mmCIF file of C-alpha atoms in Angstrom:
data_model
loop_
_atom_site.group_PDB
_atom_site.id
_atom_site.type_symbol
_atom_site.label_atom_id
_atom_site.label_comp_id
_atom_site.label_asym_id
_atom_site.label_seq_id
_atom_site.Cartn_x
_atom_site.Cartn_y
_atom_site.Cartn_z
ATOM 1 C CA UNK Y 1 -36.472 -14.471 27.423
ATOM 2 C CA UNK Y 2 -37.895 -14.119 23.946
ATOM 3 C CA UNK Y 3 -39.526 -10.967 22.748
ATOM 4 C CA UNK Y 4 -41.730 -10.940 19.684
ATOM 5 C CA UNK Y 5 -42.829 -7.093 18.932
ATOM 6 C CA UNK Y 6 -43.980 -7.705 15.223
ATOM 7 C CA UNK Y 7 -44.913 -4.139 15.058
ATOM 8 C CA UNK Y 8 -45.843 -3.592 11.154
ATOM 9 C CA UNK Y 9 -47.607 -1.198 8.759
ATOM 10 C CA UNK Y 10 -48.513 -4.571 6.834
ATOM 11 C CA UNK Y 11 -48.155 -8.144 7.715
ATOM 12 C CA UNK Y 12 -48.400 -11.422 5.708
ATOM 13 C CA UNK Y 13 -47.519 -14.307 7.942
ATOM 14 C CA UNK Y 14 -48.477 -17.949 7.276
ATOM 15 C CA UNK Y 15 -47.894 -20.934 9.189
ATOM 16 C CA UNK Y 16 -48.045 -24.754 8.378
ATOM 17 C CA UNK Y 17 -47.616 -27.962 10.290
ATOM 18 C CA UNK Y 18 -45.546 -30.408 8.549
ATOM 19 C CA UNK Y 19 -46.639 -33.911 7.953
ATOM 20 C CA UNK Y 20 -44.681 -36.884 8.956
ATOM 21 C CA UNK Y 21 -43.640 -37.694 5.603
ATOM 22 C CA UNK Y 22 -42.221 -34.028 5.303
ATOM 23 C CA UNK Y 23 -40.286 -33.982 8.626
ATOM 24 C CA UNK Y 24 -38.795 -37.582 7.349
ATOM 25 C CA UNK Y 25 -37.821 -36.538 3.697
ATOM 26 C CA UNK Y 26 -38.096 -32.768 2.761
ATOM 27 C CA UNK Y 27 -37.160 -29.234 3.495
ATOM 28 C CA UNK Y 28 -40.288 -28.091 5.316
ATOM 29 C CA UNK Y 29 -41.693 -24.580 5.461
ATOM 30 C CA UNK Y 30 -42.918 -23.532 9.145
ATOM 31 C CA UNK Y 31 -43.566 -19.827 8.613
ATOM 32 C CA UNK Y 32 -43.519 -17.742 5.642
ATOM 33 C CA UNK Y 33 -44.491 -14.160 4.794
ATOM 34 C CA UNK Y 34 -43.661 -10.419 4.160
ATOM 35 C CA UNK Y 35 -43.613 -7.876 6.846
ATOM 36 C CA UNK Y 36 -43.365 -3.887 6.378
ATOM 37 C CA UNK Y 37 -41.985 -3.038 9.734
ATOM 38 C CA UNK Y 38 -42.487 -0.061 11.959
ATOM 39 C CA UNK Y 39 -39.665 1.516 13.736
ATOM 40 C CA UNK Y 40 -40.275 -0.454 17.139
ATOM 41 C CA UNK Y 41 -40.476 -3.961 15.273
ATOM 42 C CA UNK Y 42 -38.193 -6.045 17.234
ATOM 43 C CA UNK Y 43 -37.629 -9.815 17.456
ATOM 44 C CA UNK Y 44 -35.290 -11.547 20.281
ATOM 45 C CA UNK Y 45 -35.464 -15.226 20.162
ATOM 46 C CA UNK Y 46 -33.537 -18.494 20.582
ATOM 47 C CA UNK Y 47 -33.993 -22.359 21.150
ATOM 48 C CA UNK Y 48 -36.177 -22.342 18.331
ATOM 49 C CA UNK Y 49 -35.613 -25.504 16.035
ATOM 50 C CA UNK Y 50 -35.878 -23.582 12.812
ATOM 51 C CA UNK Y 51 -33.506 -21.892 10.155
ATOM 52 C CA UNK Y 52 -34.507 -18.607 8.936
ATOM 53 C CA UNK Y 53 -33.909 -16.738 5.679
ATOM 54 C CA UNK Y 54 -34.656 -13.007 5.709
ATOM 55 C CA UNK Y 55 -34.323 -11.273 2.258
ATOM 56 C CA UNK Y 56 -34.614 -7.245 2.598
ATOM 57 C CA UNK Y 57 -36.583 -5.426 -0.124
ATOM 58 C CA UNK Y 58 -36.694 -1.859 1.386
ATOM 59 C CA UNK Y 59 -35.510 0.293 4.271
ATOM 60 C CA UNK Y 60 -33.171 -1.621 6.496
ATOM 61 C CA UNK Y 61 -32.671 -3.719 9.551
ATOM 62 C CA UNK Y 62 -30.119 -4.384 12.099
ATOM 63 C CA UNK Y 63 -28.822 -8.043 13.674
ATOM 64 C CA UNK Y 64 -27.127 -9.142 16.725
ATOM 65 C CA UNK Y 65 -25.990 -12.628 16.120
ATOM 66 C CA UNK Y 66 -23.190 -14.614 17.936
ATOM 67 C CA UNK Y 67 -21.445 -11.409 19.204
ATOM 68 C CA UNK Y 68 -21.559 -9.473 16.278
ATOM 69 C CA UNK Y 69 -23.666 -6.954 14.726
ATOM 70 C CA UNK Y 70 -24.999 -6.837 10.860
ATOM 71 C CA UNK Y 71 -26.806 -4.067 8.868
ATOM 72 C CA UNK Y 72 -29.617 -5.572 6.733
ATOM 73 C CA UNK Y 73 -29.538 -3.408 3.531
ATOM 74 C CA UNK Y 74 -31.683 -3.576 0.484
ATOM 75 C CA UNK Y 75 -30.997 -6.767 -1.405
ATOM 76 C CA UNK Y 76 -29.161 -8.582 1.436
ATOM 77 C CA UNK Y 77 -30.041 -12.230 2.673
ATOM 78 C CA UNK Y 78 -29.646 -13.218 6.200
ATOM 79 C CA UNK Y 79 -29.341 -16.812 6.931
ATOM 80 C CA UNK Y 80 -29.696 -17.707 10.815
ATOM 81 C CA UNK Y 81 -29.666 -20.790 12.933
ATOM 82 C CA UNK Y 82 -32.630 -19.858 15.447
ATOM 83 C CA UNK Y 83 -31.278 -22.262 18.062
ATOM 84 C CA UNK Y 84 -28.879 -19.552 18.568
ATOM 85 C CA UNK Y 85 -29.626 -16.304 19.992
ATOM 86 C CA UNK Y 86 -30.683 -13.510 17.578
ATOM 87 C CA UNK Y 87 -31.894 -9.949 18.160
ATOM 88 C CA UNK Y 88 -32.956 -8.097 14.724
ATOM 89 C CA UNK Y 89 -34.994 -5.002 14.514
ATOM 90 C CA UNK Y 90 -35.914 -1.854 12.467
ATOM 91 C CA UNK Y 91 -32.907 0.595 11.701
ATOM 92 C CA UNK Y 92 -34.677 2.560 9.154
ATOM 93 C CA UNK Y 93 -38.560 2.137 8.686
ATOM 94 C CA UNK Y 94 -40.322 1.027 6.871
ATOM 95 C CA UNK Y 95 -38.202 -2.169 6.902
ATOM 96 C CA UNK Y 96 -39.570 -4.556 4.332
ATOM 97 C CA UNK Y 97 -38.572 -7.858 3.957
ATOM 98 C CA UNK Y 98 -39.712 -11.579 2.819
ATOM 99 C CA UNK Y 99 -38.972 -14.495 5.388
ATOM 100 C CA UNK Y 100 -39.147 -18.114 5.499
ATOM 101 C CA UNK Y 101 -38.737 -20.275 8.572
ATOM 102 C CA UNK Y 102 -37.767 -23.872 7.586
ATOM 103 C CA UNK Y 103 -36.252 -27.239 8.588
ATOM 104 C CA UNK Y 104 -35.626 -30.712 7.676
ATOM 105 C CA UNK Y 105 -33.068 -33.347 7.836
ATOM 106 C CA UNK Y 106 -30.344 -31.577 5.738
ATOM 107 C CA UNK Y 107 -31.236 -28.126 7.140
ATOM 108 C CA UNK Y 108 -28.162 -28.034 9.390
ATOM 109 C CA UNK Y 109 -25.615 -29.343 6.609
ATOM 110 C CA UNK Y 110 -26.680 -26.557 4.235
ATOM 111 C CA UNK Y 111 -26.427 -24.013 6.780
ATOM 112 C CA UNK Y 112 -22.897 -24.691 8.048
ATOM 113 C CA UNK Y 113 -21.866 -25.160 4.297
ATOM 114 C CA UNK Y 114 -23.390 -21.926 2.961
ATOM 115 C CA UNK Y 115 -22.000 -19.750 6.356
ATOM 116 C CA UNK Y 116 -18.528 -21.528 5.869
ATOM 117 C CA UNK Y 117 -18.544 -20.158 2.185
ATOM 118 C CA UNK Y 118 -19.859 -16.543 2.858
ATOM 119 C CA UNK Y 119 -17.847 -16.317 6.067
ATOM 120 C CA UNK Y 120 -21.125 -14.458 7.559
ATOM 121 C CA UNK Y 121 -24.867 -14.777 8.209
ATOM 122 C CA UNK Y 122 -25.465 -11.838 6.160
ATOM 123 C CA UNK Y 123 -24.400 -11.287 2.366
ATOM 124 C CA UNK Y 124 -25.582 -9.484 -0.605
ATOM 125 C CA UNK Y 125 -28.211 -11.314 -3.024
ATOM 126 C CA UNK Y 126 -26.930 -11.281 -6.605
ATOM 127 C CA UNK Y 127 -29.320 -14.181 -7.778
ATOM 128 C CA UNK Y 128 -31.614 -12.705 -10.227
ATOM 129 C CA UNK Y 129 -34.906 -14.448 -9.356
ATOM 130 C CA UNK Y 130 -34.281 -14.773 -5.632
ATOM 131 C CA UNK Y 131 -37.328 -12.729 -5.065
ATOM 132 C CA UNK Y 132 -39.611 -15.007 -7.032
ATOM 133 C CA UNK Y 133 -38.184 -18.021 -5.108
ATOM 134 C CA UNK Y 134 -39.173 -16.697 -2.027
ATOM 135 C CA UNK Y 135 -42.860 -15.858 -3.316
ATOM 136 C CA UNK Y 136 -42.910 -19.533 -4.435
ATOM 137 C CA UNK Y 137 -42.577 -20.558 -1.115
ATOM 138 C CA UNK Y 138 -44.735 -17.876 0.752
ATOM 139 C CA UNK Y 139 -47.878 -18.538 -1.599
ATOM 140 C CA UNK Y 140 -47.309 -22.607 -1.177
ATOM 141 C CA UNK Y 141 -47.661 -22.236 2.490
ATOM 142 C CA UNK Y 142 -50.271 -19.705 2.431
ATOM 143 C CA UNK Y 143 -52.252 -22.151 0.230
ATOM 144 C CA UNK Y 144 -51.225 -25.381 1.803
ATOM 145 C CA UNK Y 145 -49.685 -26.627 -1.424
ATOM 146 C CA UNK Y 146 -47.725 -29.632 -2.104
ATOM 147 C CA UNK Y 147 -44.864 -30.044 0.543
ATOM 148 C CA UNK Y 148 -42.619 -31.737 -2.254
ATOM 149 C CA UNK Y 149 -42.994 -28.677 -4.414
ATOM 150 C CA UNK Y 150 -42.132 -26.235 -1.272
ATOM 151 C CA UNK Y 151 -39.358 -28.465 -0.397
ATOM 152 C CA UNK Y 152 -38.161 -28.090 -4.031
ATOM 153 C CA UNK Y 153 -38.195 -24.199 -3.745
ATOM 154 C CA UNK Y 154 -36.131 -24.111 -0.565
ATOM 155 C CA UNK Y 155 -33.599 -26.225 -2.181
ATOM 156 C CA UNK Y 156 -33.417 -23.911 -5.031
ATOM 157 C CA UNK Y 157 -32.868 -20.998 -3.001
ATOM 158 C CA UNK Y 158 -29.917 -22.729 -0.896
ATOM 159 C CA UNK Y 159 -28.205 -24.157 -3.983
ATOM 160 C CA UNK Y 160 -28.540 -20.898 -5.872
ATOM 161 C CA UNK Y 161 -26.523 -19.372 -2.878
ATOM 162 C CA UNK Y 162 -23.949 -22.006 -3.435
ATOM 163 C CA UNK Y 163 -23.761 -21.842 -7.048
ATOM 164 C CA UNK Y 164 -23.457 -18.249 -7.212
ATOM 165 C CA UNK Y 165 -20.513 -18.132 -4.916
ATOM 166 C CA UNK Y 166 -18.850 -20.653 -6.622
ATOM 167 C CA UNK Y 167 -19.172 -18.978 -9.896
ATOM 168 C CA UNK Y 168 -17.543 -15.592 -8.678
ATOM 169 C CA UNK Y 169 -15.155 -17.192 -6.272
ATOM 170 C CA UNK Y 170 -13.604 -20.428 -7.732
ATOM 171 C CA UNK Y 171 -10.433 -20.338 -9.407
ATOM 172 C CA UNK Y 172 -11.361 -22.745 -12.120
ATOM 173 C CA UNK Y 173 -14.227 -20.257 -13.333
ATOM 174 C CA UNK Y 174 -11.428 -18.128 -14.424
ATOM 175 C CA UNK Y 175 -9.726 -20.900 -16.300
ATOM 176 C CA UNK Y 176 -12.725 -21.446 -18.175
ATOM 177 C CA UNK Y 177 -12.627 -17.396 -19.012
ATOM 178 C CA UNK Y 178 -8.979 -17.923 -20.180
ATOM 179 C CA UNK Y 179 -10.118 -20.738 -22.355
ATOM 180 C CA UNK Y 180 -12.837 -18.680 -23.630
ATOM 181 C CA UNK Y 181 -10.526 -15.993 -24.727
ATOM 182 C CA UNK Y 182 -7.892 -18.128 -26.043
ATOM 183 C CA UNK Y 183 -10.412 -19.636 -28.390
ATOM 184 C CA UNK Y 184 -12.061 -16.586 -29.586
ATOM 185 C CA UNK Y 185 -9.126 -14.020 -29.775
ATOM 186 C CA UNK Y 186 -9.602 -13.830 -33.510
ATOM 187 C CA UNK Y 187 -13.013 -12.511 -33.412
ATOM 188 C CA UNK Y 188 -13.795 -8.894 -32.723
ATOM 189 C CA UNK Y 189 -14.294 -9.035 -29.216
ATOM 190 C CA UNK Y 190 -13.217 -6.825 -26.506
ATOM 191 C CA UNK Y 191 -13.365 -6.882 -22.620
ATOM 192 C CA UNK Y 192 -17.082 -5.755 -22.455
ATOM 193 C CA UNK Y 193 -18.013 -8.520 -24.859
ATOM 194 C CA UNK Y 194 -16.289 -11.332 -22.635
ATOM 195 C CA UNK Y 195 -17.800 -9.574 -19.331
ATOM 196 C CA UNK Y 196 -21.294 -9.866 -20.836
ATOM 197 C CA UNK Y 197 -20.707 -13.376 -21.983
ATOM 198 C CA UNK Y 198 -20.410 -14.551 -18.423
ATOM 199 C CA UNK Y 199 -22.903 -11.977 -16.911
ATOM 200 C CA UNK Y 200 -20.453 -9.561 -15.324
ATOM 201 C CA UNK Y 201 -20.239 -5.936 -15.310
ATOM 202 C CA UNK Y 202 -16.994 -4.926 -17.088
ATOM 203 C CA UNK Y 203 -15.588 -3.167 -13.744
ATOM 204 C CA UNK Y 204 -16.604 -6.212 -11.435
ATOM 205 C CA UNK Y 205 -15.044 -8.700 -14.187
ATOM 206 C CA UNK Y 206 -11.922 -6.663 -14.801
ATOM 207 C CA UNK Y 207 -11.243 -6.795 -10.818
ATOM 208 C CA UNK Y 208 -12.158 -10.306 -10.164
ATOM 209 C CA UNK Y 209 -10.109 -11.644 -13.385
ATOM 210 C CA UNK Y 210 -6.956 -9.569 -12.519
ATOM 211 C CA UNK Y 211 -7.089 -10.709 -8.859
ATOM 212 C CA UNK Y 212 -7.452 -14.365 -9.702
ATOM 213 C CA UNK Y 213 -4.910 -14.612 -12.586
ATOM 214 C CA UNK Y 214 -2.494 -11.605 -11.785
ATOM 215 C CA UNK Y 215 -3.145 -10.306 -15.561
ATOM 216 C CA UNK Y 216 -6.016 -8.010 -16.665
ATOM 217 C CA UNK Y 217 -8.404 -9.304 -19.199
ATOM 218 C CA UNK Y 218 -7.299 -6.944 -21.979
ATOM 219 C CA UNK Y 219 -3.886 -7.678 -21.479
ATOM 220 C CA UNK Y 220 -4.606 -11.429 -21.591
ATOM 221 C CA UNK Y 221 -6.612 -10.916 -24.770
ATOM 222 C CA UNK Y 222 -3.641 -8.910 -26.033
ATOM 223 C CA UNK Y 223 -1.253 -11.438 -25.152
ATOM 224 C CA UNK Y 224 -3.245 -14.242 -26.944
ATOM 225 C CA UNK Y 225 -3.385 -12.155 -30.341
ATOM 226 C CA UNK Y 226 0.436 -11.304 -30.306
ATOM 227 C CA UNK Y 227 1.162 -15.053 -29.487
ATOM 228 C CA UNK Y 228 -0.879 -15.959 -32.587
ATOM 229 C CA UNK Y 229 0.490 -13.213 -34.812
ATOM 230 C CA UNK Y 230 3.981 -14.537 -34.263
ATOM 231 C CA UNK Y 231 3.185 -17.991 -35.269
ATOM 232 C CA UNK Y 232 1.563 -16.658 -38.476
ATOM 233 C CA UNK Y 233 4.690 -14.359 -39.374
ATOM 234 C CA UNK Y 234 7.132 -16.976 -38.799
ATOM 235 C CA UNK Y 235 5.459 -19.860 -40.494
ATOM 236 C CA UNK Y 236 3.252 -18.181 -43.352
ATOM 237 C CA UNK Y 237 3.405 -15.708 -46.054
ATOM 238 C CA UNK Y 238 0.574 -13.923 -44.865
ATOM 239 C CA UNK Y 239 0.393 -9.983 -45.216
ATOM 240 C CA UNK Y 240 0.403 -8.091 -42.359
ATOM 241 C CA UNK Y 241 -3.350 -6.763 -43.035
ATOM 242 C CA UNK Y 242 -4.453 -10.464 -43.381
ATOM 243 C CA UNK Y 243 -2.619 -11.434 -40.013
ATOM 244 C CA UNK Y 244 -4.195 -8.347 -38.434
ATOM 245 C CA UNK Y 245 -7.974 -9.696 -39.565
ATOM 246 C CA UNK Y 246 -6.963 -13.436 -38.633
ATOM 247 C CA UNK Y 247 -6.038 -12.287 -35.032
ATOM 248 C CA UNK Y 248 -8.913 -10.037 -34.223
ATOM 249 C CA UNK Y 249 -7.394 -6.607 -34.721
ATOM 250 C CA UNK Y 250 -9.592 -3.923 -35.699
ATOM 251 C CA UNK Y 251 -7.160 -2.621 -38.448
ATOM 252 C CA UNK Y 252 -3.627 -3.144 -39.620
ATOM 253 C CA UNK Y 253 -2.242 0.031 -38.004
ATOM 254 C CA UNK Y 254 -3.756 -0.929 -34.576
ATOM 255 C CA UNK Y 255 -2.030 -4.449 -35.148
ATOM 256 C CA UNK Y 256 1.300 -2.734 -36.182
ATOM 257 C CA UNK Y 257 1.031 -0.428 -33.002
ATOM 258 C CA UNK Y 258 0.300 -3.104 -30.441
ATOM 259 C CA UNK Y 259 2.832 -5.542 -31.860
ATOM 260 C CA UNK Y 260 5.629 -2.878 -31.576
ATOM 261 C CA UNK Y 261 4.346 -1.872 -28.102
ATOM 262 C CA UNK Y 262 4.809 -5.595 -26.887
ATOM 263 C CA UNK Y 263 7.921 -6.633 -28.794
ATOM 264 C CA UNK Y 264 9.874 -3.760 -29.403
ATOM 265 C CA UNK Y 265 9.643 -4.146 -33.399
ATOM 266 C CA UNK Y 266 7.364 -4.027 -36.049
ATOM 267 C CA UNK Y 267 5.532 -7.039 -37.502
ATOM 268 C CA UNK Y 268 7.719 -6.874 -40.635
ATOM 269 C CA UNK Y 269 11.201 -6.698 -38.746
ATOM 270 C CA UNK Y 270 9.966 -9.620 -36.387
ATOM 271 C CA UNK Y 271 9.497 -11.641 -39.290
ATOM 272 C CA UNK Y 272 12.813 -10.703 -40.855
ATOM 273 C CA UNK Y 273 14.551 -11.261 -37.646
ATOM 274 C CA UNK Y 274 16.866 -14.372 -37.558
ATOM 275 C CA UNK Y 275 16.023 -15.145 -33.898
ATOM 276 C CA UNK Y 276 12.325 -15.221 -32.432
ATOM 277 C CA UNK Y 277 11.333 -15.807 -29.064
#
């Protein structure tokens, strides 16, 4: 039995009936809007041919779905197949969220793939313009604008979720970071600079890089610099000062100290040593 108790302080809810062309070709929005929910807000529903995206902006909600319970916190996204039984309600009022009910030929495939990636129907949003993309869909439905554009906005939301997951989780991403470090070690860069280049916080970047590669980004940067310094010591007559500059060290004293900590000898002793690694 369905239950729709849309008890709200504020409510925007817009409906649209899709054309036959939209049903054949597009992702098409069925309802979209924004709710500011009271404590007794509660939806219980199933057997609805629709997919639902919920983006929480304030307060919090609670979801029962496929035998599990999830908290819908600020900045979380929820992605549901409305054929399945879902029950969601206010946990902490006022619960503010934007929502999009949509359908279309590829909706099931996108839903299955995104849930497979994230492993759950609720996940933290880290896509910077997600709020804006929701607004584009809501205003499109409100003003009965182009169905093709509405489909494009929904597509952008779905592909942004896929792209973000791949960006932070796939191993090849860290290979590209390692390549970047190997190419730029001679510049006066540090871990903070590298993290910013790839749009990560330093702490998050360090944790993810170390987990994926088995070495911290600082250690890998130092490794690249020392390897280059060894080559220059063996194959050139460059001074220690020059080599320290060519390998990205802030000073010759920093270079000597780091080199000795890694190799057990000073750069000068390494250069004069008959056997090298």
